[in-house]
Amino acid sequence: MASSLGAILLALLGACSNDHGSNAKLPAPTAVTPQNSSPAAAIPAPPDSGPLPAIDASRAMQYVREIVGFGTRPIGSEAHKKLENYILSHLKGDDVVDDAFTADTVEGKFPVRNIIAKYPGTKDGIIVIAGHYDTNYPLRNVGYVGANDGGSTTALLLEIANQLRGKKRDGYSVWLLWTDGEEAVRTWSDSDSIYGTRHLADQWATDGTLKQIKAFLLTDMIGDADLNVDRDHSSTPWLEDMVLQAATRLGYQSHFFGREIAVEDDHIPFMKRGVPCADLIDLDYGYNNVFHHTPQDTLDKLSPKSLEIVGNTILETVRLLDRR
Ligand SMILES: [Zn+2]
């Protein structure tokens, strides 16, 4: 995810020290605000008090370990194929569909496969929870494993599936979406990035699914032990407010929205089509984001507590959406 403003500013400064990640996601370095200065912090707690969500964070962390164990997982690789099968093997008995196609990129043609697991609710409408499972392609030969960028969210979605499976949902249907081809194959641009979601948003616009989506909750790079989820200016303000409201009910608010940036990520094709979106991303991975898109994106930087914070906040956000 590269914010163009951040990229431009860094280009002007000539300050891009991260040559591995030619397609690095860069935050716009403006609009830094003090912790919780957002007006959203003033939203009153909802009158109802549902049960508190509680994902199994150690199980989620175990998934990250196993996923990282496949090695680097860019589109077109053997390890990517293994990961597809790994994801599907954890969704046995669930209603799973995929959106598979061939992406024509500047590095050639690649198979891309979005995987969707559907958990039906009683209410008319869909909440999508998404995260990408491919890892950075340009770094495929340097021992890059993407523990946080790719690994953490793939695992978290599998754990959220465990929480949804077999329960009657008194609310909207929830669709979990493992997106593919999120990463650029060369340099992040509108045409070289988010291959999977650009395709899927088109599909869902054509088949009418898009009109049913009440909210699109995206997760990216949320395993960092030093968790600071950014407030994203490219997301929908009321939905970001609701995420903060959910985090606040759970006592996690100090991990949210200490900084405001604009992020390009898998939510953009849906934002463009009018779907309310919130991107939960921590683009401060190591001091000054130094671990992002480097071989240092490894398991030791991650914490199960961070997976728990984001997982529970998402489930609480779903509960608030159900009651909206
Ligand atoms: Zn990435």
PDB file of C-alpha atoms in Angstrom, residues 18-292:
ATOM      1  CA  ASN A  18      14.357   0.844   1.710  1.00  0.00           C
ATOM      2  CA  ASP A  19      15.494  -0.510  -1.658  1.00  0.00           C
ATOM      3  CA  HIS A  20      14.061  -3.973  -1.095  1.00  0.00           C
ATOM      4  CA  GLY A  21      10.569  -2.691  -1.083  1.00  0.00           C
ATOM      5  CA  SER A  22      10.347  -0.772  -4.290  1.00  0.00           C
ATOM      6  CA  ASN A  23       6.620  -1.116  -3.790  1.00  0.00           C
ATOM      7  CA  ALA A  24       6.650  -0.169  -0.131  1.00  0.00           C
ATOM      8  CA  LYS A  25       3.435   0.997   1.392  1.00  0.00           C
ATOM      9  CA  LEU A  26       4.133   4.513   2.497  1.00  0.00           C
ATOM     10  CA  PRO A  27       2.038   6.626   4.811  1.00  0.00           C
ATOM     11  CA  ALA A  28       1.530  10.272   4.105  1.00  0.00           C
ATOM     12  CA  PRO A  29       3.615  11.832   6.883  1.00  0.00           C
ATOM     13  CA  THR A  30       1.191  14.679   7.441  1.00  0.00           C
ATOM     14  CA  ALA A  31      -1.663  15.076   9.865  1.00  0.00           C
ATOM     15  CA  VAL A  32      -0.038  13.384  12.836  1.00  0.00           C
ATOM     16  CA  THR A  33      -2.346  13.878  15.772  1.00  0.00           C
ATOM     17  CA  PRO A  34      -2.119  13.102  19.439  1.00  0.00           C
ATOM     18  CA  GLN A  35      -3.477   9.761  20.656  1.00  0.00           C
ATOM     19  CA  ASN A  36      -7.244   9.586  20.602  1.00  0.00           C
ATOM     20  CA  SER A  37      -7.749  13.179  19.612  1.00  0.00           C
ATOM     21  CA  SER A  38     -10.297  12.025  17.068  1.00  0.00           C
ATOM     22  CA  PRO A  39     -13.850  13.264  17.631  1.00  0.00           C
ATOM     23  CA  ALA A  40     -14.866   9.617  17.322  1.00  0.00           C
ATOM     24  CA  ALA A  41     -13.567   9.068  20.838  1.00  0.00           C
ATOM     25  CA  ALA A  42     -16.580  10.988  22.054  1.00  0.00           C
ATOM     26  CA  ILE A  43     -19.062   8.429  20.681  1.00  0.00           C
ATOM     27  CA  PRO A  44     -21.080   7.135  23.613  1.00  0.00           C
ATOM     28  CA  ALA A  45     -21.070   3.435  24.406  1.00  0.00           C
ATOM     29  CA  PRO A  46     -24.026   1.539  22.961  1.00  0.00           C
ATOM     30  CA  PRO A  47     -26.924   1.003  25.378  1.00  0.00           C
ATOM     31  CA  ASP A  48     -26.854  -2.761  24.869  1.00  0.00           C
ATOM     32  CA  SER A  49     -24.111  -4.936  26.264  1.00  0.00           C
ATOM     33  CA  GLY A  50     -23.552  -8.100  24.281  1.00  0.00           C
ATOM     34  CA  PRO A  51     -21.053 -10.794  25.171  1.00  0.00           C
ATOM     35  CA  LEU A  52     -17.416  -9.803  24.752  1.00  0.00           C
ATOM     36  CA  PRO A  53     -15.644 -11.482  21.840  1.00  0.00           C
ATOM     37  CA  ALA A  54     -12.679 -13.685  22.718  1.00  0.00           C
ATOM     38  CA  ILE A  55     -10.677 -15.194  19.887  1.00  0.00           C
ATOM     39  CA  ASP A  56      -8.085 -17.889  20.637  1.00  0.00           C
ATOM     40  CA  ALA A  57      -4.919 -15.840  20.134  1.00  0.00           C
ATOM     41  CA  SER A  58      -2.474 -18.682  20.737  1.00  0.00           C
ATOM     42  CA  ARG A  59      -4.214 -20.768  18.080  1.00  0.00           C
ATOM     43  CA  ALA A  60      -4.064 -17.793  15.695  1.00  0.00           C
ATOM     44  CA  MET A  61      -0.348 -17.414  16.433  1.00  0.00           C
ATOM     45  CA  GLN A  62       0.180 -21.112  15.728  1.00  0.00           C
ATOM     46  CA  TYR A  63      -1.431 -20.566  12.315  1.00  0.00           C
ATOM     47  CA  VAL A  64       1.040 -17.733  11.641  1.00  0.00           C
ATOM     48  CA  ARG A  65       3.934 -20.062  12.529  1.00  0.00           C
ATOM     49  CA  GLU A  66       2.657 -22.752  10.147  1.00  0.00           C
ATOM     50  CA  ILE A  67       2.036 -20.249   7.353  1.00  0.00           C
ATOM     51  CA  VAL A  68       5.510 -18.743   7.708  1.00  0.00           C
ATOM     52  CA  GLY A  69       6.826 -22.319   7.649  1.00  0.00           C
ATOM     53  CA  PHE A  70       5.858 -22.535   3.966  1.00  0.00           C
ATOM     54  CA  GLY A  71       8.502 -19.905   3.235  1.00  0.00           C
ATOM     55  CA  THR A  72       8.072 -17.003   0.843  1.00  0.00           C
ATOM     56  CA  ARG A  73       4.590 -17.148  -0.776  1.00  0.00           C
ATOM     57  CA  PRO A  74       4.335 -14.816  -3.783  1.00  0.00           C
ATOM     58  CA  ILE A  75       1.781 -15.375  -6.542  1.00  0.00           C
ATOM     59  CA  GLY A  76       2.757 -18.187  -8.897  1.00  0.00           C
ATOM     60  CA  SER A  77       4.950 -20.012  -6.332  1.00  0.00           C
ATOM     61  CA  GLU A  78       4.724 -23.569  -5.019  1.00  0.00           C
ATOM     62  CA  ALA A  79       4.448 -22.269  -1.451  1.00  0.00           C
ATOM     63  CA  HIS A  80       1.523 -20.087  -2.507  1.00  0.00           C
ATOM     64  CA  LYS A  81      -0.243 -23.188  -3.821  1.00  0.00           C
ATOM     65  CA  LYS A  82       0.461 -24.979  -0.532  1.00  0.00           C
ATOM     66  CA  LEU A  83      -0.979 -22.053   1.381  1.00  0.00           C
ATOM     67  CA  GLU A  84      -4.151 -22.089  -0.733  1.00  0.00           C
ATOM     68  CA  ASN A  85      -4.599 -25.734   0.243  1.00  0.00           C
ATOM     69  CA  TYR A  86      -3.759 -24.950   3.871  1.00  0.00           C
ATOM     70  CA  ILE A  87      -6.461 -22.258   4.006  1.00  0.00           C
ATOM     71  CA  LEU A  88      -9.022 -24.548   2.355  1.00  0.00           C
ATOM     72  CA  SER A  89      -8.137 -27.433   4.700  1.00  0.00           C
ATOM     73  CA  HIS A  90      -9.141 -25.201   7.645  1.00  0.00           C
ATOM     74  CA  LEU A  91     -12.499 -24.375   6.059  1.00  0.00           C
ATOM     75  CA  LYS A  92     -13.786 -27.925   5.605  1.00  0.00           C
ATOM     76  CA  GLY A  93     -17.561 -28.030   5.838  1.00  0.00           C
ATOM     77  CA  ASP A  94     -17.886 -24.268   5.387  1.00  0.00           C
ATOM     78  CA  ASP A  95     -19.523 -22.612   2.389  1.00  0.00           C
ATOM     79  CA  VAL A  96     -16.413 -21.708   0.377  1.00  0.00           C
ATOM     80  CA  VAL A  97     -16.144 -20.213  -3.099  1.00  0.00           C
ATOM     81  CA  ASP A  98     -13.217 -18.823  -4.963  1.00  0.00           C
ATOM     82  CA  ASP A  99     -12.615 -16.160  -7.558  1.00  0.00           C
ATOM     83  CA  ALA A 100      -9.739 -17.486  -9.669  1.00  0.00           C
ATOM     84  CA  PHE A 101      -8.359 -15.796 -12.766  1.00  0.00           C
ATOM     85  CA  THR A 102      -5.130 -15.043 -14.581  1.00  0.00           C
ATOM     86  CA  ALA A 103      -3.526 -11.682 -13.920  1.00  0.00           C
ATOM     87  CA  ASP A 104      -1.576 -10.098 -16.739  1.00  0.00           C
ATOM     88  CA  THR A 105       1.305  -8.236 -15.077  1.00  0.00           C
ATOM     89  CA  VAL A 106       4.566  -6.562 -16.055  1.00  0.00           C
ATOM     90  CA  GLU A 107       6.313  -9.748 -14.865  1.00  0.00           C
ATOM     91  CA  GLY A 108       4.085 -12.032 -16.918  1.00  0.00           C
ATOM     92  CA  LYS A 109       0.870 -13.948 -16.330  1.00  0.00           C
ATOM     93  CA  PHE A 110       0.050 -15.336 -12.879  1.00  0.00           C
ATOM     94  CA  PRO A 111      -2.798 -17.365 -11.416  1.00  0.00           C
ATOM     95  CA  VAL A 112      -4.626 -15.314  -8.762  1.00  0.00           C
ATOM     96  CA  ARG A 113      -7.223 -16.798  -6.452  1.00  0.00           C
ATOM     97  CA  ASN A 114      -9.384 -14.950  -3.936  1.00  0.00           C
ATOM     98  CA  ILE A 115     -10.903 -17.344  -1.396  1.00  0.00           C
ATOM     99  CA  ILE A 116     -14.252 -16.564   0.237  1.00  0.00           C
ATOM    100  CA  ALA A 117     -15.891 -18.378   3.168  1.00  0.00           C
ATOM    101  CA  LYS A 118     -19.528 -17.468   3.884  1.00  0.00           C
ATOM    102  CA  TYR A 119     -21.240 -17.590   7.280  1.00  0.00           C
ATOM    103  CA  PRO A 120     -24.952 -16.852   6.902  1.00  0.00           C
ATOM    104  CA  GLY A 121     -26.910 -14.497   9.145  1.00  0.00           C
ATOM    105  CA  THR A 122     -30.589 -13.729   9.644  1.00  0.00           C
ATOM    106  CA  LYS A 123     -30.335 -10.127   8.471  1.00  0.00           C
ATOM    107  CA  ASP A 124     -30.300  -9.024   4.849  1.00  0.00           C
ATOM    108  CA  GLY A 125     -26.788  -7.857   3.969  1.00  0.00           C
ATOM    109  CA  ILE A 126     -23.141  -8.873   4.124  1.00  0.00           C
ATOM    110  CA  ILE A 127     -20.134  -7.818   6.195  1.00  0.00           C
ATOM    111  CA  VAL A 128     -16.826  -8.680   4.529  1.00  0.00           C
ATOM    112  CA  ILE A 129     -13.670  -9.230   6.595  1.00  0.00           C
ATOM    113  CA  ALA A 130     -10.593  -9.378   4.379  1.00  0.00           C
ATOM    114  CA  GLY A 131      -6.830  -9.740   4.365  1.00  0.00           C
ATOM    115  CA  HIS A 132      -4.271 -10.731   1.716  1.00  0.00           C
ATOM    116  CA  TYR A 133      -2.393 -14.045   1.783  1.00  0.00           C
ATOM    117  CA  ASP A 134       0.212 -13.526  -0.954  1.00  0.00           C
ATOM    118  CA  THR A 135       3.634 -12.207   0.001  1.00  0.00           C
ATOM    119  CA  ASN A 136       5.780  -9.596  -1.703  1.00  0.00           C
ATOM    120  CA  TYR A 137       6.912 -10.822  -5.146  1.00  0.00           C
ATOM    121  CA  PRO A 138      10.092  -8.731  -5.681  1.00  0.00           C
ATOM    122  CA  LEU A 139      11.505 -10.111  -2.389  1.00  0.00           C
ATOM    123  CA  ARG A 140      10.911 -13.762  -3.305  1.00  0.00           C
ATOM    124  CA  ASN A 141      14.609 -14.662  -3.538  1.00  0.00           C
ATOM    125  CA  VAL A 142      15.977 -12.973  -0.424  1.00  0.00           C
ATOM    126  CA  GLY A 143      14.512 -15.098   2.337  1.00  0.00           C
ATOM    127  CA  TYR A 144      11.448 -12.908   2.815  1.00  0.00           C
ATOM    128  CA  VAL A 145       8.629 -14.690   4.698  1.00  0.00           C
ATOM    129  CA  GLY A 146       6.107 -11.916   5.390  1.00  0.00           C
ATOM    130  CA  ALA A 147       5.227 -12.985   8.928  1.00  0.00           C
ATOM    131  CA  ASN A 148       3.338  -9.759   9.526  1.00  0.00           C
ATOM    132  CA  ASP A 149       2.630  -8.644   5.929  1.00  0.00           C
ATOM    133  CA  GLY A 150       0.543 -11.559   4.660  1.00  0.00           C
ATOM    134  CA  GLY A 151       1.064 -14.092   7.454  1.00  0.00           C
ATOM    135  CA  SER A 152      -0.662 -12.370  10.372  1.00  0.00           C
ATOM    136  CA  THR A 153      -3.925 -11.590   8.595  1.00  0.00           C
ATOM    137  CA  THR A 154      -4.176 -14.950   6.821  1.00  0.00           C
ATOM    138  CA  ALA A 155      -3.979 -16.569  10.252  1.00  0.00           C
ATOM    139  CA  LEU A 156      -6.331 -14.128  11.943  1.00  0.00           C
ATOM    140  CA  LEU A 157      -9.040 -14.757   9.357  1.00  0.00           C
ATOM    141  CA  LEU A 158      -8.709 -18.516   9.932  1.00  0.00           C
ATOM    142  CA  GLU A 159      -9.247 -17.931  13.659  1.00  0.00           C
ATOM    143  CA  ILE A 160     -12.227 -15.659  12.982  1.00  0.00           C
ATOM    144  CA  ALA A 161     -13.639 -18.521  10.882  1.00  0.00           C
ATOM    145  CA  ASN A 162     -13.352 -20.724  13.991  1.00  0.00           C
ATOM    146  CA  GLN A 163     -15.370 -18.139  15.932  1.00  0.00           C
ATOM    147  CA  LEU A 164     -18.127 -17.952  13.294  1.00  0.00           C
ATOM    148  CA  ARG A 165     -18.390 -21.619  12.371  1.00  0.00           C
ATOM    149  CA  GLY A 166     -21.475 -23.503  13.508  1.00  0.00           C
ATOM    150  CA  LYS A 167     -23.028 -20.525  15.312  1.00  0.00           C
ATOM    151  CA  LYS A 168     -26.365 -19.050  14.392  1.00  0.00           C
ATOM    152  CA  ARG A 169     -25.715 -15.438  13.447  1.00  0.00           C
ATOM    153  CA  ASP A 170     -28.446 -13.064  14.573  1.00  0.00           C
ATOM    154  CA  GLY A 171     -27.195 -10.356  12.221  1.00  0.00           C
ATOM    155  CA  TYR A 172     -25.723  -9.845   8.777  1.00  0.00           C
ATOM    156  CA  SER A 173     -23.999 -12.637   6.906  1.00  0.00           C
ATOM    157  CA  VAL A 174     -20.241 -12.511   7.362  1.00  0.00           C
ATOM    158  CA  TRP A 175     -17.952 -13.357   4.459  1.00  0.00           C
ATOM    159  CA  LEU A 176     -14.284 -13.926   5.133  1.00  0.00           C
ATOM    160  CA  LEU A 177     -12.120 -13.005   2.180  1.00  0.00           C
ATOM    161  CA  TRP A 178      -8.516 -14.098   1.722  1.00  0.00           C
ATOM    162  CA  THR A 179      -7.412 -11.767  -1.037  1.00  0.00           C
ATOM    163  CA  ASP A 180      -4.633 -12.650  -3.470  1.00  0.00           C
ATOM    164  CA  GLY A 181      -2.269 -10.631  -5.633  1.00  0.00           C
ATOM    165  CA  GLU A 182      -2.353  -7.679  -3.272  1.00  0.00           C
ATOM    166  CA  GLU A 183       1.348  -7.051  -3.623  1.00  0.00           C
ATOM    167  CA  ALA A 184       2.924  -5.341  -6.618  1.00  0.00           C
ATOM    168  CA  VAL A 185       5.109  -7.586  -8.801  1.00  0.00           C
ATOM    169  CA  ARG A 186       7.503  -4.715  -9.515  1.00  0.00           C
ATOM    170  CA  THR A 187       6.631  -1.210  -8.267  1.00  0.00           C
ATOM    171  CA  TRP A 188       3.382  -0.253  -6.561  1.00  0.00           C
ATOM    172  CA  SER A 189       1.057   1.648  -8.903  1.00  0.00           C
ATOM    173  CA  ASP A 190      -2.622   1.669  -9.803  1.00  0.00           C
ATOM    174  CA  SER A 191      -1.991  -1.027 -12.434  1.00  0.00           C
ATOM    175  CA  ASP A 192       0.642  -3.018 -10.479  1.00  0.00           C
ATOM    176  CA  SER A 193      -1.074  -3.822  -7.147  1.00  0.00           C
ATOM    177  CA  ILE A 194      -4.262  -5.277  -5.623  1.00  0.00           C
ATOM    178  CA  TYR A 195      -4.881  -7.579  -8.595  1.00  0.00           C
ATOM    179  CA  GLY A 196      -7.276  -9.780  -6.652  1.00  0.00           C
ATOM    180  CA  THR A 197      -9.572  -7.144  -5.205  1.00  0.00           C
ATOM    181  CA  ARG A 198      -9.714  -5.135  -8.425  1.00  0.00           C
ATOM    182  CA  HIS A 199     -11.004  -8.284 -10.120  1.00  0.00           C
ATOM    183  CA  LEU A 200     -13.374  -9.222  -7.310  1.00  0.00           C
ATOM    184  CA  ALA A 201     -14.890  -5.745  -6.982  1.00  0.00           C
ATOM    185  CA  ASP A 202     -15.669  -5.886 -10.719  1.00  0.00           C
ATOM    186  CA  GLN A 203     -17.235  -9.323 -10.336  1.00  0.00           C
ATOM    187  CA  TRP A 204     -19.325  -8.278  -7.368  1.00  0.00           C
ATOM    188  CA  ALA A 205     -20.441  -5.087  -9.132  1.00  0.00           C
ATOM    189  CA  THR A 206     -21.610  -7.198 -12.088  1.00  0.00           C
ATOM    190  CA  ASP A 207     -23.397  -9.929 -10.126  1.00  0.00           C
ATOM    191  CA  GLY A 208     -25.107  -7.559  -7.677  1.00  0.00           C
ATOM    192  CA  THR A 209     -23.192  -8.689  -4.567  1.00  0.00           C
ATOM    193  CA  LEU A 210     -21.713  -5.239  -4.048  1.00  0.00           C
ATOM    194  CA  LYS A 211     -25.095  -3.683  -3.265  1.00  0.00           C
ATOM    195  CA  GLN A 212     -25.537  -6.123  -0.364  1.00  0.00           C
ATOM    196  CA  ILE A 213     -22.241  -5.278   1.350  1.00  0.00           C
ATOM    197  CA  LYS A 214     -22.842  -3.160   4.455  1.00  0.00           C
ATOM    198  CA  ALA A 215     -19.184  -2.915   5.456  1.00  0.00           C
ATOM    199  CA  PHE A 216     -15.786  -4.050   4.217  1.00  0.00           C
ATOM    200  CA  LEU A 217     -13.323  -4.524   7.096  1.00  0.00           C
ATOM    201  CA  LEU A 218      -9.766  -4.954   5.881  1.00  0.00           C
ATOM    202  CA  THR A 219      -6.821  -6.129   7.970  1.00  0.00           C
ATOM    203  CA  ASP A 220      -3.150  -5.762   7.046  1.00  0.00           C
ATOM    204  CA  MET A 221       0.074  -5.978   9.073  1.00  0.00           C
ATOM    205  CA  ILE A 222      -1.667  -6.229  12.440  1.00  0.00           C
ATOM    206  CA  GLY A 223       0.618  -8.785  14.100  1.00  0.00           C
ATOM    207  CA  ASP A 224       3.273  -6.253  15.196  1.00  0.00           C
ATOM    208  CA  ALA A 225       3.950  -6.666  18.930  1.00  0.00           C
ATOM    209  CA  ASP A 226       4.087  -2.867  19.120  1.00  0.00           C
ATOM    210  CA  LEU A 227       0.583  -2.448  17.765  1.00  0.00           C
ATOM    211  CA  ASN A 228      -0.506   0.989  16.552  1.00  0.00           C
ATOM    212  CA  VAL A 229      -3.379   0.741  14.117  1.00  0.00           C
ATOM    213  CA  ASP A 230      -3.437   3.861  11.947  1.00  0.00           C
ATOM    214  CA  ARG A 231      -6.516   5.889  11.179  1.00  0.00           C
ATOM    215  CA  ASP A 232      -6.790   5.687   7.397  1.00  0.00           C
ATOM    216  CA  HIS A 233      -8.005   8.730   5.491  1.00  0.00           C
ATOM    217  CA  SER A 234      -8.836   6.527   2.506  1.00  0.00           C
ATOM    218  CA  SER A 235     -11.429   4.633   4.571  1.00  0.00           C
ATOM    219  CA  THR A 236     -15.014   5.566   5.479  1.00  0.00           C
ATOM    220  CA  PRO A 237     -15.038   7.903   8.515  1.00  0.00           C
ATOM    221  CA  TRP A 238     -18.183   6.543  10.216  1.00  0.00           C
ATOM    222  CA  LEU A 239     -16.908   2.972   9.943  1.00  0.00           C
ATOM    223  CA  GLU A 240     -13.513   3.959  11.343  1.00  0.00           C
ATOM    224  CA  ASP A 241     -15.382   5.668  14.193  1.00  0.00           C
ATOM    225  CA  MET A 242     -17.247   2.427  14.821  1.00  0.00           C
ATOM    226  CA  VAL A 243     -13.976   0.453  14.906  1.00  0.00           C
ATOM    227  CA  LEU A 244     -12.682   2.859  17.559  1.00  0.00           C
ATOM    228  CA  GLN A 245     -15.947   2.529  19.477  1.00  0.00           C
ATOM    229  CA  ALA A 246     -15.528  -1.268  19.409  1.00  0.00           C
ATOM    230  CA  ALA A 247     -11.879  -1.051  20.483  1.00  0.00           C
ATOM    231  CA  THR A 248     -12.829   1.317  23.302  1.00  0.00           C
ATOM    232  CA  ARG A 249     -15.458  -1.043  24.701  1.00  0.00           C
ATOM    233  CA  LEU A 250     -12.739  -3.710  24.903  1.00  0.00           C
ATOM    234  CA  GLY A 251     -10.161  -1.391  26.461  1.00  0.00           C
ATOM    235  CA  TYR A 252      -7.904  -1.494  23.381  1.00  0.00           C
ATOM    236  CA  GLN A 253      -8.256   2.155  22.348  1.00  0.00           C
ATOM    237  CA  SER A 254      -4.633   3.034  23.097  1.00  0.00           C
ATOM    238  CA  HIS A 255      -3.654   0.797  20.146  1.00  0.00           C
ATOM    239  CA  PHE A 256      -5.849   2.691  17.684  1.00  0.00           C
ATOM    240  CA  PHE A 257      -5.609   5.840  15.651  1.00  0.00           C
ATOM    241  CA  GLY A 258      -2.626   7.529  17.295  1.00  0.00           C
ATOM    242  CA  ARG A 259      -1.632   8.580  13.791  1.00  0.00           C
ATOM    243  CA  GLU A 260      -3.618   9.528  10.708  1.00  0.00           C
ATOM    244  CA  ILE A 261      -2.426   8.531   7.237  1.00  0.00           C
ATOM    245  CA  ALA A 262      -3.855   7.743   3.817  1.00  0.00           C
ATOM    246  CA  VAL A 263      -3.320   4.155   2.726  1.00  0.00           C
ATOM    247  CA  GLU A 264      -3.685   2.399  -0.613  1.00  0.00           C
ATOM    248  CA  ASP A 265      -4.747  -1.156   0.021  1.00  0.00           C
ATOM    249  CA  ASP A 266      -7.267  -3.842  -0.916  1.00  0.00           C
ATOM    250  CA  HIS A 267     -10.196  -1.650   0.153  1.00  0.00           C
ATOM    251  CA  ILE A 268      -9.674   0.927  -2.601  1.00  0.00           C
ATOM    252  CA  PRO A 269     -11.630  -0.865  -5.389  1.00  0.00           C
ATOM    253  CA  PHE A 270     -14.579  -1.163  -2.979  1.00  0.00           C
ATOM    254  CA  MET A 271     -14.289   2.429  -1.715  1.00  0.00           C
ATOM    255  CA  LYS A 272     -14.384   3.577  -5.339  1.00  0.00           C
ATOM    256  CA  ARG A 273     -17.682   1.746  -5.755  1.00  0.00           C
ATOM    257  CA  GLY A 274     -19.265   3.269  -2.659  1.00  0.00           C
ATOM    258  CA  VAL A 275     -18.866   0.389  -0.186  1.00  0.00           C
ATOM    259  CA  PRO A 276     -18.174   1.560   3.397  1.00  0.00           C
ATOM    260  CA  CYS A 277     -14.626   0.407   4.218  1.00  0.00           C
ATOM    261  CA  ALA A 278     -12.203   0.448   7.138  1.00  0.00           C
ATOM    262  CA  ASP A 279      -8.572  -0.567   6.676  1.00  0.00           C
ATOM    263  CA  LEU A 280      -7.053  -1.774   9.943  1.00  0.00           C
ATOM    264  CA  ILE A 281      -3.345  -1.435   9.252  1.00  0.00           C
ATOM    265  CA  ASP A 282      -0.268  -0.674  11.340  1.00  0.00           C
ATOM    266  CA  LEU A 283       2.201   0.926   8.944  1.00  0.00           C
ATOM    267  CA  ASP A 284       4.705   1.640  11.680  1.00  0.00           C
ATOM    268  CA  TYR A 285       6.327  -1.789  11.777  1.00  0.00           C
ATOM    269  CA  GLY A 286       9.561  -1.246  13.652  1.00  0.00           C
ATOM    270  CA  TYR A 287      10.874   2.258  14.177  1.00  0.00           C
ATOM    271  CA  ASN A 288      10.039   4.256  11.052  1.00  0.00           C
ATOM    272  CA  ASN A 289       8.486   1.112   9.495  1.00  0.00           C
ATOM    273  CA  VAL A 290      11.955  -0.407   8.947  1.00  0.00           C
ATOM    274  CA  PHE A 291      10.812  -4.072   8.964  1.00  0.00           C
ATOM    275  CA  HIS A 292       8.150  -3.586   6.299  1.00  0.00           C
TER     276      HIS A 292
END
